[in-house]
Amino acid sequence: MDENLNEKEIQELEEVLNTKIYPGTEILKDVGNYHFVKNGGGNDSRVLVPQPTDDPHDPLNWSPMWKGIAMGCATMLSVTLNLGPLANAPLFGDYMKEWNCTLEEAVQFTGVTILVLGFSNFLWVPLAATFGRRPVMIFSTLICAVSSIWRAQATSYNSFMGAAILNGVAAGPCETLQPQIIADIIFLHDRGKYQTLYFTMYFGSLMVGPIIAGSMAFNLGWRSFWWLNTGLLFLSLIVSLAFPETRYHRVYDSNPRVAPEPLTQPLETGSQKGKTDPNAIEHSEQDKDSLGSAAKDGGLAPVLTHQDPWLGRGKPSKAQFRLYQPFSKDQVKVLLRELWVPWYLHLFPIVEFASFAVSFTASGFLVANLSETQVFAAPPYNYSAQTIGLFNLAILAGALIGLFTNGPWSDWVAAYFTKRNGGIREPEMRLPAMIPYVFILIIGTVVMAVGYDDHWAWQVIVIVGWGCLGIQVAALPAIASTYAIDSYKPATGSLFVAITVNKNVWGYGVSKFLTPWAESSGFKVPILVNMALIVFFCSTGIIFWFWGKKMRGMTKNSIVHRL
């Protein structure tokens, strides 16, 4: 829904389009005399959602180079902060020897980190909303580097566990910051691609971590991996200094029927004023008279066509490279509000759907990660940590397939249903894209579960089973979370707190029950029960296909749309 439209204009559009316009509903075509900012001219032009301002420093207006720099920094943060926590799997045997602990106790190095990581976002997301994305990126990376040094030098089980907990606290932004940045700088029609990129790189780092850790432990000892991890974190810290602040308060003209003043004044960040530009549109008195006549004829009230003079040519201001954004008394309210909004969002059915869909599809991959040493280090396989780590390449290859198929696929599906709906986009139109990936998930999980217990050839388990799990984990969480973002974009950060806490609590549960359950009953029962839960929660998308818009209508006056 275009934020530049007032209540009266929305009602007029609803009458003409014969549909209710709730938050999340987007008009992707001009209607009557209502004209929206597009990404170019000609028949292939798209209405841009959100609508950018005329500010060259508005992140939506940044040039492709600056958007690429911002997204590159965000992606590196997601990868480096996330590389260590789940890299432990091939190292469990080394930890058992080093600390004289059981496999179940060694697995808790991963489980506890996952649990703490989720809840740490109750702190990081309010800080990002109050002080900006940039300081969160810098300080979280610095603390992660400290925790990595601690891990490398730990001399006892409890000391290493303390480092794992600090790692979980510091790594929280790897789960929430990039989705916020995507919502800050990327338009709706490309959001599915970038969300898929985020989940692919996020889970990809979890897949690469064990590969590197297993090889380094085999050749150089397990502590060498944590020194490498420390170096990567300091490199990420240096790169993050190039990241411009993307948090931006977008102010629109409350009376778009009045012709804009000539753009002559310099722009300040967050302002609606602009700079002189030869592409800026000036309206003659004759134009205004013709627009007024259209209103008298009983048609739609006219709105002047708006061309954004800075679209694709903007750049960050110097202020957007400050260590943190200025703090005001009003931001105290923002900080306090962000502390409780994630809890409030759990009352929203769409957020709950996204939370459980992301949580359980992620657990499909987590099961493979936590079980790899338990299966392949034991007879009849007896593989080394290095070999077990390399098996994760199959999951990574699957994730890359998910990246290159789901991004274009989910956006195409949404665009197809938008065209059938006369140019009106509803967030629910993205949901059918989940269907093929649910079947891929079932194939991968069944192959893994049965293959484990029946000791199938590793090629079948790893290439087919794990490969399919890699495909689905890059696709299904991206589709479900993008649906929730499209529905409640202003609350993207808080929304991902709700998703992350749900996901990581269940991840901690999987780390607790999988090993002892598999030791007593085999792998088929726990893994297939987990698969049944994944299919169930993904299948609830059918409910939202039919009644999701009605549910959005029930929350249309919520505070989350005014964040």
Coordinates of C-alpha atoms in Angstrom, one line a residue:
M1 CA 0.0 0.0 0.0
D2 CA 1.5 3.3 -1.1
E3 CA 2.3 5.4 2.0
N4 CA 1.8 8.5 -0.1
L5 CA -2.0 7.9 -0.2
N6 CA -4.4 9.3 2.4
E7 CA -7.5 7.6 3.6
K8 CA -9.8 9.4 1.2
E9 CA -7.6 8.4 -1.8
I10 CA -7.5 4.8 -0.7
Q11 CA -11.3 4.7 -0.5
E12 CA -11.5 6.1 -4.0
L13 CA -9.1 3.5 -5.3
E14 CA -11.0 0.7 -3.6
E15 CA -14.3 1.8 -5.3
V16 CA -12.7 1.9 -8.7
L17 CA -10.7 -1.4 -8.3
N18 CA -13.5 -3.1 -6.4
T19 CA -11.2 -4.5 -3.8
K20 CA -10.1 -3.7 -0.3
I21 CA -6.7 -2.2 0.1
Y22 CA -5.1 -3.5 3.3
P23 CA -1.5 -3.1 4.4
G24 CA 0.5 -5.5 2.1
T25 CA -1.9 -5.0 -0.8
E26 CA 0.1 -3.2 -3.6
I27 CA -1.2 -1.4 -6.7
L28 CA 1.3 -2.1 -9.4
K29 CA -0.3 -0.1 -12.1
D30 CA -1.5 3.5 -12.7
V31 CA -5.3 3.9 -12.0
G32 CA -7.1 6.7 -13.6
N33 CA -5.2 9.9 -12.8
Y34 CA -3.2 8.2 -10.0
H35 CA 0.3 7.8 -11.3
F36 CA 3.1 6.2 -9.3
V37 CA 6.9 6.3 -9.5
K38 CA 8.2 3.6 -11.8
N39 CA 11.5 2.1 -12.5
G40 CA 11.7 3.4 -16.1
G41 CA 9.6 4.2 -19.1
G42 CA 7.9 2.0 -21.7
N43 CA 5.7 -1.1 -21.4
D44 CA 8.2 -3.0 -19.1
S45 CA 8.2 -0.3 -16.4
R46 CA 7.2 -1.4 -12.9
V47 CA 5.4 0.6 -10.2
L48 CA 7.9 0.8 -7.3
V49 CA 7.0 -0.4 -3.9
P50 CA 7.8 1.3 -1.5
Q51 CA 7.5 4.6 -3.3
P52 CA 10.8 6.5 -3.0
T53 CA 11.1 10.2 -2.0
D54 CA 12.9 12.8 -4.0
D55 CA 15.9 12.7 -1.7
P56 CA 19.2 11.5 -3.4
H57 CA 20.2 10.1 0.0
D58 CA 17.1 7.9 0.3
P59 CA 18.5 4.4 0.2
L60 CA 15.8 3.4 -2.3
N61 CA 17.3 6.0 -4.7
W62 CA 20.9 4.8 -4.3
S63 CA 22.8 3.8 -7.4
P64 CA 23.3 0.1 -8.1
M65 CA 26.9 0.4 -6.9
W66 CA 25.9 1.8 -3.5
K67 CA 23.1 -0.8 -3.1
G68 CA 25.6 -3.5 -4.1
I69 CA 28.1 -2.2 -1.5
A70 CA 25.5 -2.2 1.3
M71 CA 24.2 -5.7 0.3
G72 CA 27.8 -7.0 0.1
C73 CA 28.6 -5.8 3.6
A74 CA 25.3 -7.2 4.9
T75 CA 26.0 -10.6 3.3
M76 CA 29.5 -10.7 4.7
L77 CA 28.1 -10.1 8.1
S78 CA 25.6 -12.9 7.8
V79 CA 28.3 -15.3 6.6
T80 CA 31.1 -14.5 9.1
L81 CA 29.0 -14.2 12.2
N82 CA 27.3 -17.4 11.3
L83 CA 30.3 -19.5 10.2
G84 CA 31.4 -20.6 13.7
P85 CA 28.3 -21.6 15.7
L86 CA 27.4 -24.7 13.6
A87 CA 31.0 -25.5 12.5
N88 CA 31.3 -27.7 15.6
A89 CA 29.8 -30.9 14.1
P90 CA 33.0 -32.5 12.7
L91 CA 34.9 -31.4 15.9
F92 CA 32.7 -33.2 18.4
G93 CA 35.1 -36.1 18.5
D94 CA 38.0 -33.7 19.3
Y95 CA 36.0 -32.0 22.0
M96 CA 35.1 -35.4 23.6
K97 CA 38.9 -36.2 23.8
E98 CA 39.9 -32.7 24.9
W99 CA 37.3 -32.3 27.6
N100 CA 36.6 -35.9 28.4
C101 CA 32.8 -35.4 27.8
T102 CA 30.1 -37.4 26.1
L103 CA 28.8 -36.8 22.6
E104 CA 25.5 -35.4 24.0
E105 CA 27.6 -32.9 26.1
A106 CA 29.7 -31.9 23.1
V107 CA 26.5 -31.3 21.0
Q108 CA 25.4 -28.7 23.5
F109 CA 28.2 -26.4 22.4
T110 CA 26.0 -26.0 19.3
G111 CA 22.6 -26.2 21.0
V112 CA 23.3 -23.5 23.6
T113 CA 24.8 -21.1 21.1
I114 CA 21.7 -21.5 18.9
L115 CA 19.4 -20.8 21.8
V116 CA 21.2 -17.7 23.1
L117 CA 21.6 -16.4 19.5
G118 CA 17.9 -16.3 19.0
F119 CA 17.1 -14.4 22.2
S120 CA 20.0 -12.0 21.8
N121 CA 18.0 -10.3 19.0
F122 CA 15.6 -8.9 21.6
L123 CA 18.6 -6.6 22.3
W124 CA 20.1 -6.1 18.8
V125 CA 16.9 -5.3 16.8
P126 CA 15.9 -2.4 19.2
L127 CA 19.5 -1.1 19.0
A128 CA 19.3 -1.2 15.2
A129 CA 16.0 0.6 15.2
T130 CA 17.3 3.3 17.6
F131 CA 20.9 3.9 16.7
G132 CA 21.0 2.4 13.2
R133 CA 22.1 -0.7 11.3
R134 CA 25.8 0.4 11.0
P135 CA 26.7 0.5 14.7
V136 CA 25.1 -2.9 15.3
M137 CA 27.1 -4.4 12.4
I138 CA 30.4 -3.0 13.7
F139 CA 30.0 -3.9 17.4
S140 CA 28.4 -7.3 17.0
T141 CA 31.3 -8.3 14.7
L142 CA 33.9 -7.0 17.2
I143 CA 32.3 -9.0 20.1
C144 CA 32.2 -12.1 17.9
A145 CA 35.9 -11.8 17.2
V146 CA 36.5 -11.6 21.0
S147 CA 34.5 -14.8 21.6
S148 CA 36.4 -16.6 18.8
I149 CA 39.7 -15.8 20.4
W150 CA 38.3 -17.1 23.7
R151 CA 37.2 -20.3 22.0
A152 CA 40.7 -20.8 20.5
Q153 CA 42.3 -20.4 23.9
A154 CA 39.8 -22.2 26.1
T155 CA 41.3 -24.6 28.6
S156 CA 38.2 -26.3 30.0
Y157 CA 34.7 -27.5 29.1
N158 CA 33.1 -24.7 31.0
S159 CA 35.4 -22.1 29.6
F160 CA 34.6 -23.2 26.0
M161 CA 30.9 -23.2 26.9
G162 CA 31.2 -19.6 28.2
A163 CA 32.8 -18.6 24.9
A164 CA 30.0 -20.4 23.0
I165 CA 27.4 -18.4 25.0
L166 CA 29.2 -15.0 24.2
N167 CA 29.3 -16.1 20.6
G168 CA 25.6 -16.6 20.6
V169 CA 24.9 -13.2 22.2
A170 CA 27.1 -11.4 19.6
A171 CA 26.1 -13.3 16.5
G172 CA 22.4 -12.4 16.7
P173 CA 22.5 -9.8 13.9
C174 CA 23.4 -12.5 11.4
E175 CA 19.8 -13.6 11.6
T176 CA 18.0 -10.2 11.6
L177 CA 20.1 -7.4 10.1
Q178 CA 20.2 -8.4 6.5
P179 CA 16.4 -8.8 6.2
Q180 CA 16.1 -5.2 7.6
I181 CA 18.6 -3.9 5.1
I182 CA 16.8 -5.7 2.2
A183 CA 13.6 -4.0 3.3
D184 CA 15.4 -0.6 3.6
I185 CA 16.9 -0.6 0.0
I186 CA 15.2 -3.2 -2.2
F187 CA 11.9 -2.7 -4.0
L188 CA 9.1 -5.3 -3.7
H189 CA 9.5 -6.8 -7.2
D190 CA 13.1 -7.9 -6.3
R191 CA 12.5 -8.7 -2.6
G192 CA 12.1 -12.5 -3.2
K193 CA 15.5 -12.7 -4.9
Y194 CA 17.4 -10.9 -2.1
Q195 CA 15.6 -12.9 0.6
T196 CA 16.6 -16.1 -1.1
L197 CA 20.2 -14.7 -1.4
Y198 CA 20.1 -14.0 2.4
F199 CA 18.9 -17.5 3.4
T200 CA 21.3 -19.2 0.9
M201 CA 24.3 -17.3 2.3
Y202 CA 23.1 -17.7 5.9
F203 CA 22.6 -21.4 5.6
G204 CA 25.6 -21.7 3.2
S205 CA 27.9 -20.4 5.9
L206 CA 26.5 -23.1 8.2
M207 CA 27.4 -25.7 5.5
V208 CA 30.9 -24.3 4.7
G209 CA 31.8 -24.1 8.4
P210 CA 31.9 -27.8 9.0
I211 CA 33.9 -28.3 5.7
I212 CA 36.6 -26.0 6.8
A213 CA 36.6 -27.0 10.5
G214 CA 36.8 -30.7 9.7
S215 CA 39.7 -30.3 7.3
M216 CA 41.6 -28.0 9.7
A217 CA 41.0 -30.2 12.7
F218 CA 42.3 -33.2 10.8
N219 CA 45.5 -31.5 9.6
L220 CA 46.3 -28.7 12.1
G221 CA 44.2 -29.4 15.2
W222 CA 40.7 -28.1 16.2
R223 CA 42.0 -24.8 17.7
S224 CA 43.3 -23.7 14.3
F225 CA 39.8 -23.3 13.0
W226 CA 38.9 -20.8 15.6
W227 CA 42.0 -18.7 14.8
L228 CA 40.9 -18.7 11.2
N229 CA 37.4 -17.7 12.3
T230 CA 38.9 -14.8 14.3
G231 CA 40.8 -13.6 11.2
L232 CA 37.6 -13.7 9.1
L233 CA 35.7 -11.7 11.7
F234 CA 38.4 -8.9 11.8
L235 CA 38.3 -8.8 8.0
S236 CA 34.5 -8.4 8.2
L237 CA 34.9 -5.7 10.8
I238 CA 37.1 -3.7 8.4
V239 CA 34.7 -4.2 5.5
S240 CA 31.7 -3.1 7.6
L241 CA 33.3 0.4 7.9
A242 CA 32.3 0.9 4.2
F243 CA 28.6 0.2 5.0
P244 CA 26.4 3.3 4.8
E245 CA 23.5 3.6 7.2
T246 CA 20.3 2.3 5.6
R247 CA 17.8 3.2 8.3
Y248 CA 15.8 6.1 6.8
H249 CA 12.6 7.8 8.0
R250 CA 10.7 8.3 4.8
V251 CA 8.4 11.4 4.8
Y252 CA 5.8 11.8 2.1
D253 CA 3.8 14.8 0.8
S254 CA 0.5 14.6 2.7
N255 CA -1.3 16.5 -0.1
P256 CA -0.1 15.0 -3.4
R257 CA -2.7 16.9 -5.4
V258 CA -0.7 20.1 -5.0
A259 CA 2.0 20.6 -7.6
P260 CA 5.4 20.3 -5.9
E261 CA 7.6 23.4 -5.5
P262 CA 10.6 23.6 -7.8
L263 CA 13.4 21.5 -6.4
T264 CA 16.0 24.1 -5.5
Q265 CA 17.1 23.6 -1.9
P266 CA 19.9 21.2 -0.8
L267 CA 18.7 18.0 0.7
E268 CA 19.2 16.8 4.3
T269 CA 18.9 13.1 5.1
G270 CA 15.3 12.2 5.9
S271 CA 13.9 15.3 4.2
Q272 CA 11.4 15.4 1.3
K273 CA 13.1 18.4 -0.3
G274 CA 15.4 17.9 -3.3
K275 CA 18.1 19.4 -5.5
T276 CA 17.7 21.1 -8.8
D277 CA 17.7 18.5 -11.6
P278 CA 16.9 18.8 -15.3
N279 CA 14.7 15.7 -15.1
A280 CA 12.4 17.3 -12.4
I281 CA 8.8 17.8 -13.7
E282 CA 7.2 21.2 -13.7
H283 CA 3.5 21.5 -14.2
S284 CA 1.9 24.4 -16.1
E285 CA -1.3 26.2 -15.2
Q286 CA -2.9 24.4 -18.2
D287 CA -1.9 21.0 -16.6
K288 CA -3.5 22.0 -13.3
D289 CA -6.7 23.2 -15.0
S290 CA -7.0 19.9 -16.9
L291 CA -6.5 18.0 -13.6
G292 CA -9.1 20.0 -11.9
S293 CA -11.6 19.4 -14.7
A294 CA -11.1 15.7 -14.4
A295 CA -12.1 15.9 -10.7
K296 CA -15.3 17.8 -11.6
D297 CA -16.3 15.2 -14.1
G298 CA -16.8 12.7 -11.3
G299 CA -13.8 10.5 -12.0
L300 CA -10.9 9.7 -9.7
A301 CA -9.5 12.7 -8.0
P302 CA -6.4 13.6 -10.0
V303 CA -2.9 13.2 -8.6
L304 CA 0.0 14.7 -10.4
T305 CA 2.4 12.2 -12.1
H306 CA 5.5 12.0 -10.1
Q307 CA 8.9 11.3 -11.6
D308 CA 11.7 10.7 -9.0
P309 CA 14.7 12.7 -10.3
W310 CA 17.2 10.7 -8.2
L311 CA 16.0 7.1 -8.8
G312 CA 19.1 4.9 -9.4
R313 CA 21.4 7.9 -9.2
G314 CA 21.5 8.7 -5.4
K315 CA 24.3 8.0 -3.0
P316 CA 24.7 8.0 0.8
S317 CA 25.4 11.3 2.6
K318 CA 28.3 11.9 4.9
A319 CA 25.9 11.7 7.9
Q320 CA 25.1 8.1 6.8
F321 CA 28.7 7.1 7.6
R322 CA 28.6 8.2 11.2
L323 CA 29.4 5.6 13.8
Y324 CA 25.8 5.9 15.0
Q325 CA 22.8 8.1 14.2
P326 CA 21.9 11.0 16.5
F327 CA 19.9 10.0 19.5
S328 CA 16.8 12.0 20.6
K329 CA 14.2 11.7 23.3
D330 CA 11.7 10.3 20.7
Q331 CA 14.1 7.4 20.1
V332 CA 13.7 6.4 23.8
K333 CA 10.1 5.6 22.9
V334 CA 11.3 3.7 19.8
L335 CA 13.7 1.6 21.9
L336 CA 11.1 0.7 24.5
R337 CA 8.6 -0.1 21.7
E338 CA 11.0 -2.4 19.9
L339 CA 11.4 -4.4 23.1
W340 CA 7.8 -5.5 23.2
V341 CA 6.7 -5.5 19.6
P342 CA 8.3 -9.0 18.8
W343 CA 6.1 -10.5 21.6
Y344 CA 3.1 -8.6 20.3
L345 CA 3.7 -10.0 16.7
H346 CA 3.1 -13.5 18.0
L347 CA -0.6 -12.6 18.1
F348 CA -0.6 -12.2 14.3
P349 CA -1.4 -15.5 12.4
I350 CA 0.8 -14.6 9.4
V351 CA 3.8 -14.0 11.6
E352 CA 3.2 -17.4 13.4
F353 CA 2.9 -19.1 10.0
A354 CA 6.3 -17.6 8.9
S355 CA 7.9 -18.4 12.3
F356 CA 6.9 -22.1 12.2
A357 CA 7.6 -22.6 8.5
V358 CA 11.1 -21.1 8.8
S359 CA 11.8 -22.9 12.1
F360 CA 10.9 -26.4 11.0
T361 CA 12.3 -26.2 7.4
A362 CA 15.6 -25.0 9.0
S363 CA 15.5 -28.0 11.4
G364 CA 15.5 -30.3 8.3
F365 CA 19.0 -29.0 7.6
L366 CA 20.0 -28.9 11.3
V367 CA 19.2 -32.7 11.7
A368 CA 21.8 -33.4 9.0
N369 CA 24.4 -31.2 10.7
L370 CA 23.9 -32.7 14.1
S371 CA 23.8 -36.3 13.0
E372 CA 26.8 -36.4 10.5
T373 CA 29.5 -37.3 13.1
Q374 CA 27.2 -39.7 14.9
V375 CA 26.5 -41.6 11.6
F376 CA 29.6 -41.3 9.5
A377 CA 32.3 -41.6 12.2
A378 CA 30.8 -44.9 13.3
P379 CA 30.9 -48.3 11.6
P380 CA 30.3 -49.2 8.8
Y381 CA 31.6 -45.9 7.5
N382 CA 34.4 -44.9 9.9
Y383 CA 35.2 -41.6 8.1
S384 CA 37.5 -39.0 9.4
A385 CA 36.5 -35.5 10.5
Q386 CA 37.9 -34.1 7.3
T387 CA 35.9 -36.4 5.1
I388 CA 32.7 -35.8 7.1
G389 CA 33.2 -32.1 6.8
L390 CA 33.6 -32.4 3.0
F391 CA 30.2 -34.1 2.8
N392 CA 28.7 -30.8 3.5
L393 CA 29.5 -29.7 0.0
A394 CA 26.4 -31.6 -1.1
I395 CA 24.2 -29.4 1.1
L396 CA 26.0 -26.3 -0.2
A397 CA 25.4 -27.3 -3.8
G398 CA 21.8 -27.9 -3.0
A399 CA 21.5 -24.5 -1.4
L400 CA 23.0 -22.9 -4.6
I401 CA 20.4 -24.7 -6.7
G402 CA 17.8 -23.2 -4.3
L403 CA 19.3 -19.8 -4.8
F404 CA 19.3 -19.8 -8.5
T405 CA 15.8 -21.4 -8.9
N406 CA 13.7 -19.9 -6.0
G407 CA 14.6 -16.2 -6.3
P408 CA 13.3 -15.9 -9.9
W409 CA 10.6 -18.6 -9.3
S410 CA 8.9 -17.0 -6.3
D411 CA 9.0 -13.5 -7.9
W412 CA 7.6 -14.9 -11.2
V413 CA 4.8 -16.7 -9.4
A414 CA 3.8 -13.5 -7.5
A415 CA 4.0 -11.5 -10.8
Y416 CA 1.9 -14.1 -12.6
F417 CA -0.9 -14.0 -10.0
T418 CA -0.6 -10.2 -9.9
K419 CA -1.2 -10.0 -13.7
R420 CA -4.2 -12.3 -13.4
N421 CA -5.5 -10.0 -10.6
G422 CA -5.4 -6.9 -12.8
G423 CA -2.2 -5.5 -11.5
I424 CA -3.1 -5.7 -7.8
R425 CA -0.5 -7.6 -5.7
E426 CA -1.4 -9.5 -2.6
P427 CA 1.3 -11.0 -0.4
E428 CA -0.4 -14.4 -0.5
M429 CA 0.4 -14.6 -4.2
R430 CA 3.9 -15.8 -3.3
L431 CA 2.8 -18.8 -1.3
P432 CA 2.2 -21.3 -4.2
A433 CA 5.9 -21.1 -5.0
M434 CA 6.4 -23.3 -1.9
I435 CA 4.8 -26.4 -3.4
P436 CA 7.7 -27.9 -5.4
Y437 CA 10.1 -27.4 -2.6
V438 CA 7.9 -29.2 -0.1
F439 CA 8.1 -32.3 -2.3
I440 CA 11.9 -31.9 -2.5
L441 CA 12.1 -31.7 1.3
I442 CA 10.1 -35.0 1.6
I443 CA 12.4 -36.8 -0.8
G444 CA 15.6 -35.6 0.9
T445 CA 14.4 -36.4 4.4
V446 CA 13.1 -39.9 3.6
V447 CA 16.4 -40.7 1.9
M448 CA 18.4 -39.4 4.8
A449 CA 16.4 -41.2 7.5
V450 CA 16.1 -44.6 5.8
G451 CA 19.6 -44.4 4.5
Y452 CA 21.0 -43.8 8.0
D453 CA 19.4 -46.8 9.6
D454 CA 19.8 -49.2 6.6
H455 CA 23.4 -48.1 6.0
W456 CA 23.0 -47.0 2.4
A457 CA 25.9 -45.9 0.3
W458 CA 27.1 -42.5 1.4
Q459 CA 26.7 -41.2 -2.2
V460 CA 22.9 -41.7 -2.0
I461 CA 22.5 -40.2 1.5
V462 CA 24.8 -37.3 0.9
I463 CA 24.2 -36.4 -2.7
V464 CA 20.5 -37.1 -2.9
G465 CA 19.3 -36.7 0.7
W466 CA 21.5 -33.8 1.8
G467 CA 21.4 -32.2 -1.6
C468 CA 17.6 -32.0 -1.5
L469 CA 17.7 -30.6 2.1
G470 CA 20.1 -27.9 0.9
I471 CA 17.6 -26.9 -1.9
Q472 CA 14.6 -26.6 0.4
V473 CA 16.4 -24.7 3.2
A474 CA 17.4 -22.0 0.7
A475 CA 13.8 -21.7 -0.7
L476 CA 11.1 -22.5 1.9
P477 CA 12.3 -20.1 4.7
A478 CA 12.8 -17.3 2.1
I479 CA 9.2 -17.6 0.7
A480 CA 7.5 -17.8 4.1
S481 CA 9.5 -14.9 5.6
T482 CA 9.1 -12.7 2.5
Y483 CA 5.3 -13.3 2.7
A484 CA 5.4 -12.0 6.3
I485 CA 7.6 -9.0 5.3
D486 CA 5.3 -8.1 2.4
S487 CA 2.4 -8.1 4.9
Y488 CA 4.1 -6.2 7.8
K489 CA 7.1 -4.5 6.2
P490 CA 7.5 -1.7 8.8
A491 CA 8.0 -4.3 11.5
T492 CA 10.7 -6.3 9.5
G493 CA 13.2 -6.3 12.4
S494 CA 10.8 -7.2 15.1
L495 CA 9.2 -9.8 12.8
F496 CA 12.6 -11.5 12.4
V497 CA 13.1 -11.5 16.1
A498 CA 9.8 -13.5 16.4
I499 CA 11.0 -15.9 13.6
T500 CA 14.5 -16.3 15.0
V501 CA 13.4 -17.0 18.6
N502 CA 11.0 -19.6 17.4
K503 CA 13.5 -21.2 15.1
N504 CA 16.3 -21.3 17.6
V505 CA 14.2 -22.6 20.5
W506 CA 13.2 -25.5 18.2
G507 CA 16.8 -25.9 17.0
Y508 CA 17.9 -26.2 20.7
G509 CA 15.2 -28.8 21.2
V510 CA 16.4 -30.8 18.2
S511 CA 19.9 -30.7 19.6
K512 CA 18.6 -32.1 22.9
F513 CA 16.4 -34.9 21.6
L514 CA 18.0 -36.1 18.4
T515 CA 21.1 -37.8 19.7
P516 CA 19.5 -39.8 22.6
W517 CA 16.4 -40.6 20.6
A518 CA 18.5 -41.9 17.6
E519 CA 20.7 -43.9 20.0
S520 CA 17.6 -45.7 21.5
S521 CA 15.3 -46.0 18.5
G522 CA 17.3 -45.4 15.3
F523 CA 17.1 -42.4 13.0
K524 CA 13.9 -43.1 11.1
V525 CA 11.4 -42.2 13.9
P526 CA 12.8 -38.8 15.1
I527 CA 13.7 -37.6 11.6
L528 CA 10.4 -38.6 10.0
V529 CA 8.5 -37.1 12.9
N530 CA 10.4 -33.9 12.3
M531 CA 9.6 -34.1 8.6
A532 CA 5.8 -34.6 9.3
L533 CA 5.9 -31.4 11.4
I534 CA 7.6 -29.5 8.6
V535 CA 5.1 -30.6 6.0
F536 CA 2.2 -29.8 8.4
F537 CA 3.4 -26.2 9.0
C538 CA 4.1 -25.6 5.4
S539 CA 0.7 -26.9 4.4
T540 CA -1.0 -24.3 6.6
G541 CA -0.1 -21.9 3.8
I542 CA -3.3 -23.2 2.2
I543 CA -5.2 -21.4 4.9
F544 CA -3.5 -18.1 4.2
W545 CA -4.0 -18.5 0.4
F546 CA -7.7 -18.3 1.0
W547 CA -8.0 -16.2 4.2
G548 CA -4.7 -14.4 4.5
K549 CA -6.1 -11.1 3.2
K550 CA -8.9 -11.2 5.7
M551 CA -6.5 -11.8 8.5
R552 CA -4.5 -8.7 7.3
G553 CA -7.7 -6.7 7.3
M554 CA -8.2 -7.6 11.0
T555 CA -4.8 -6.1 11.8
K556 CA -4.9 -3.1 9.4
N557 CA -5.1 -0.5 12.2
S558 CA -2.3 -2.1 14.3
I559 CA 0.6 0.0 15.5
V560 CA 3.0 -2.2 13.5
H561 CA 2.0 -0.3 10.3
R562 CA 3.1 3.0 11.9
L563 CA 6.6 1.9 13.0

